[in-house]
């Protein structure tokens, strides 16, 4: 199962990559929403781990763009310091985890997002 991580923080991307690969997931990472949108692997993706607050296109904006393009990928939003309005919007769209979170919590969120 291919999981995509979109987060502007390289340390977060790398630690999530390591955690998910050890858990048996195939993982691709992107430093920005724009990089993600250029990927040819989007049709393969089963879940998207998406940072809410990023420079340029935010995670919420990327989610809206995917909806506009009729691309249905289950999303788990992640945040460490987003504004309350963005957090509420993310929660309405799906699952939202607050950094830092435990590996078991992340794995449960991914499985739940895929089931929805």
Tab-separated table of C-alpha atoms in Angstrom:
chain	number	residue	atom	x	y	z
A	1	UNK	CA	0.000	0.000	0.000
A	2	UNK	CA	1.464	3.350	-1.077
A	3	UNK	CA	1.266	6.217	1.422
A	4	UNK	CA	2.298	9.758	0.486
A	5	UNK	CA	3.692	12.267	2.960
A	6	UNK	CA	3.518	15.985	2.161
A	7	UNK	CA	5.321	18.093	4.760
A	8	UNK	CA	7.716	21.007	4.375
A	9	UNK	CA	9.794	19.835	7.380
A	10	UNK	CA	12.496	17.415	6.182
A	11	UNK	CA	12.961	15.909	9.660
A	12	UNK	CA	9.245	15.111	9.918
A	13	UNK	CA	9.196	13.603	6.419
A	14	UNK	CA	12.198	11.391	7.152
A	15	UNK	CA	10.946	10.166	10.538
A	16	UNK	CA	7.480	9.395	9.160
A	17	UNK	CA	9.053	7.625	6.182
A	18	UNK	CA	11.149	5.431	8.508
A	19	UNK	CA	8.208	4.679	10.814
A	20	UNK	CA	5.858	3.724	7.996
A	21	UNK	CA	8.401	1.620	6.093
A	22	UNK	CA	9.151	-0.364	9.264
A	23	UNK	CA	5.374	-0.856	9.572
A	24	UNK	CA	5.273	-2.372	6.082
A	25	UNK	CA	4.020	0.562	4.020
A	26	UNK	CA	5.512	1.771	0.741
A	27	UNK	CA	6.081	5.499	1.097
A	28	UNK	CA	6.777	8.512	-1.109
A	29	UNK	CA	7.520	11.941	0.310
A	30	UNK	CA	7.082	15.474	-0.975
A	31	UNK	CA	8.365	18.771	0.405
A	32	UNK	CA	5.461	20.798	-0.977
A	33	UNK	CA	1.952	20.569	-2.345
A	34	UNK	CA	3.268	21.619	-5.757
A	35	UNK	CA	5.763	18.718	-5.766
A	36	UNK	CA	2.948	16.326	-4.866
A	37	UNK	CA	0.693	17.584	-7.664
A	38	UNK	CA	3.491	16.926	-10.194
A	39	UNK	CA	3.779	13.270	-9.169
A	40	UNK	CA	2.879	10.590	-11.683
A	41	UNK	CA	2.184	8.197	-8.776
A	42	UNK	CA	-0.996	9.873	-7.493
A	43	UNK	CA	-3.255	7.118	-8.925
A	44	UNK	CA	-1.338	4.516	-6.853
A	45	UNK	CA	-1.698	6.338	-3.531
A	46	UNK	CA	-3.968	4.796	-0.913
A	47	UNK	CA	-3.510	7.468	1.772
A	48	UNK	CA	-2.095	10.985	2.019
A	49	UNK	CA	-0.454	12.328	5.185
A	50	UNK	CA	-0.775	16.051	4.759
A	51	UNK	CA	0.688	18.867	6.849
A	52	UNK	CA	-1.873	21.645	7.266
A	53	UNK	CA	0.551	24.589	7.449
A	54	UNK	CA	3.052	24.787	4.616
A	55	UNK	CA	4.503	27.693	2.657
A	56	UNK	CA	2.856	28.274	-0.689
A	57	UNK	CA	-0.131	25.971	-1.025
A	58	UNK	CA	-1.355	24.830	2.391
A	59	UNK	CA	-2.502	21.312	3.132
A	60	UNK	CA	-6.116	22.496	3.171
A	61	UNK	CA	-5.639	24.134	-0.235
A	62	UNK	CA	-4.094	20.938	-1.610
A	63	UNK	CA	-7.047	18.937	-0.288
A	64	UNK	CA	-9.456	21.330	-2.030
A	65	UNK	CA	-7.444	21.079	-5.261
A	66	UNK	CA	-7.624	17.280	-5.155
A	67	UNK	CA	-11.396	17.502	-4.703
A	68	UNK	CA	-11.617	19.974	-7.607
A	69	UNK	CA	-9.715	17.486	-9.796
A	70	UNK	CA	-11.940	14.610	-8.624
A	71	UNK	CA	-8.960	12.811	-7.078
A	72	UNK	CA	-10.160	10.717	-4.153
A	73	UNK	CA	-7.321	9.868	-1.783
A	74	UNK	CA	-8.024	9.337	1.927
A	75	UNK	CA	-6.295	12.123	3.876
A	76	UNK	CA	-4.840	12.295	7.366
A	77	UNK	CA	-4.061	15.913	8.203
A	78	UNK	CA	-1.155	16.664	10.542
A	79	UNK	CA	-0.413	19.840	12.429
A	80	UNK	CA	1.836	21.195	15.098
A	81	UNK	CA	0.763	24.800	15.078
A	82	UNK	CA	-2.052	25.570	12.669
A	83	UNK	CA	-4.663	28.226	13.274
A	84	UNK	CA	-7.862	27.017	14.917
A	85	UNK	CA	-9.935	27.735	11.789
A	86	UNK	CA	-7.629	25.518	9.690
A	87	UNK	CA	-7.735	22.745	12.265
A	88	UNK	CA	-11.546	22.847	12.303
A	89	UNK	CA	-11.640	22.715	8.495
A	90	UNK	CA	-9.268	19.737	8.492
A	91	UNK	CA	-11.390	17.908	11.064
A	92	UNK	CA	-14.491	18.431	8.909
A	93	UNK	CA	-12.626	16.947	5.931
A	94	UNK	CA	-11.342	13.915	7.799
A	95	UNK	CA	-8.797	12.878	10.384
A	96	UNK	CA	-6.446	15.377	12.037
A	97	UNK	CA	-3.424	14.412	14.152
A	98	UNK	CA	-1.529	16.826	16.365
A	99	UNK	CA	2.274	16.638	16.275
A	100	UNK	CA	3.968	14.966	17.982
A	101	UNK	CA	1.927	11.770	17.762
A	102	UNK	CA	2.729	8.131	18.475
A	103	UNK	CA	3.406	5.615	15.738
A	104	UNK	CA	0.421	3.487	16.780
A	105	UNK	CA	-1.832	6.553	16.568
A	106	UNK	CA	-0.582	7.271	13.045
A	107	UNK	CA	-1.095	3.697	11.882
A	108	UNK	CA	-4.657	3.695	13.296
A	109	UNK	CA	-5.381	7.009	11.543
A	110	UNK	CA	-4.159	5.652	8.204
A	111	UNK	CA	-6.263	2.486	8.516
A	112	UNK	CA	-9.316	4.504	9.556
A	113	UNK	CA	-8.891	6.954	6.669
A	114	UNK	CA	-8.659	4.117	4.162
A	115	UNK	CA	-11.809	2.479	5.571
A	116	UNK	CA	-13.922	5.665	5.382
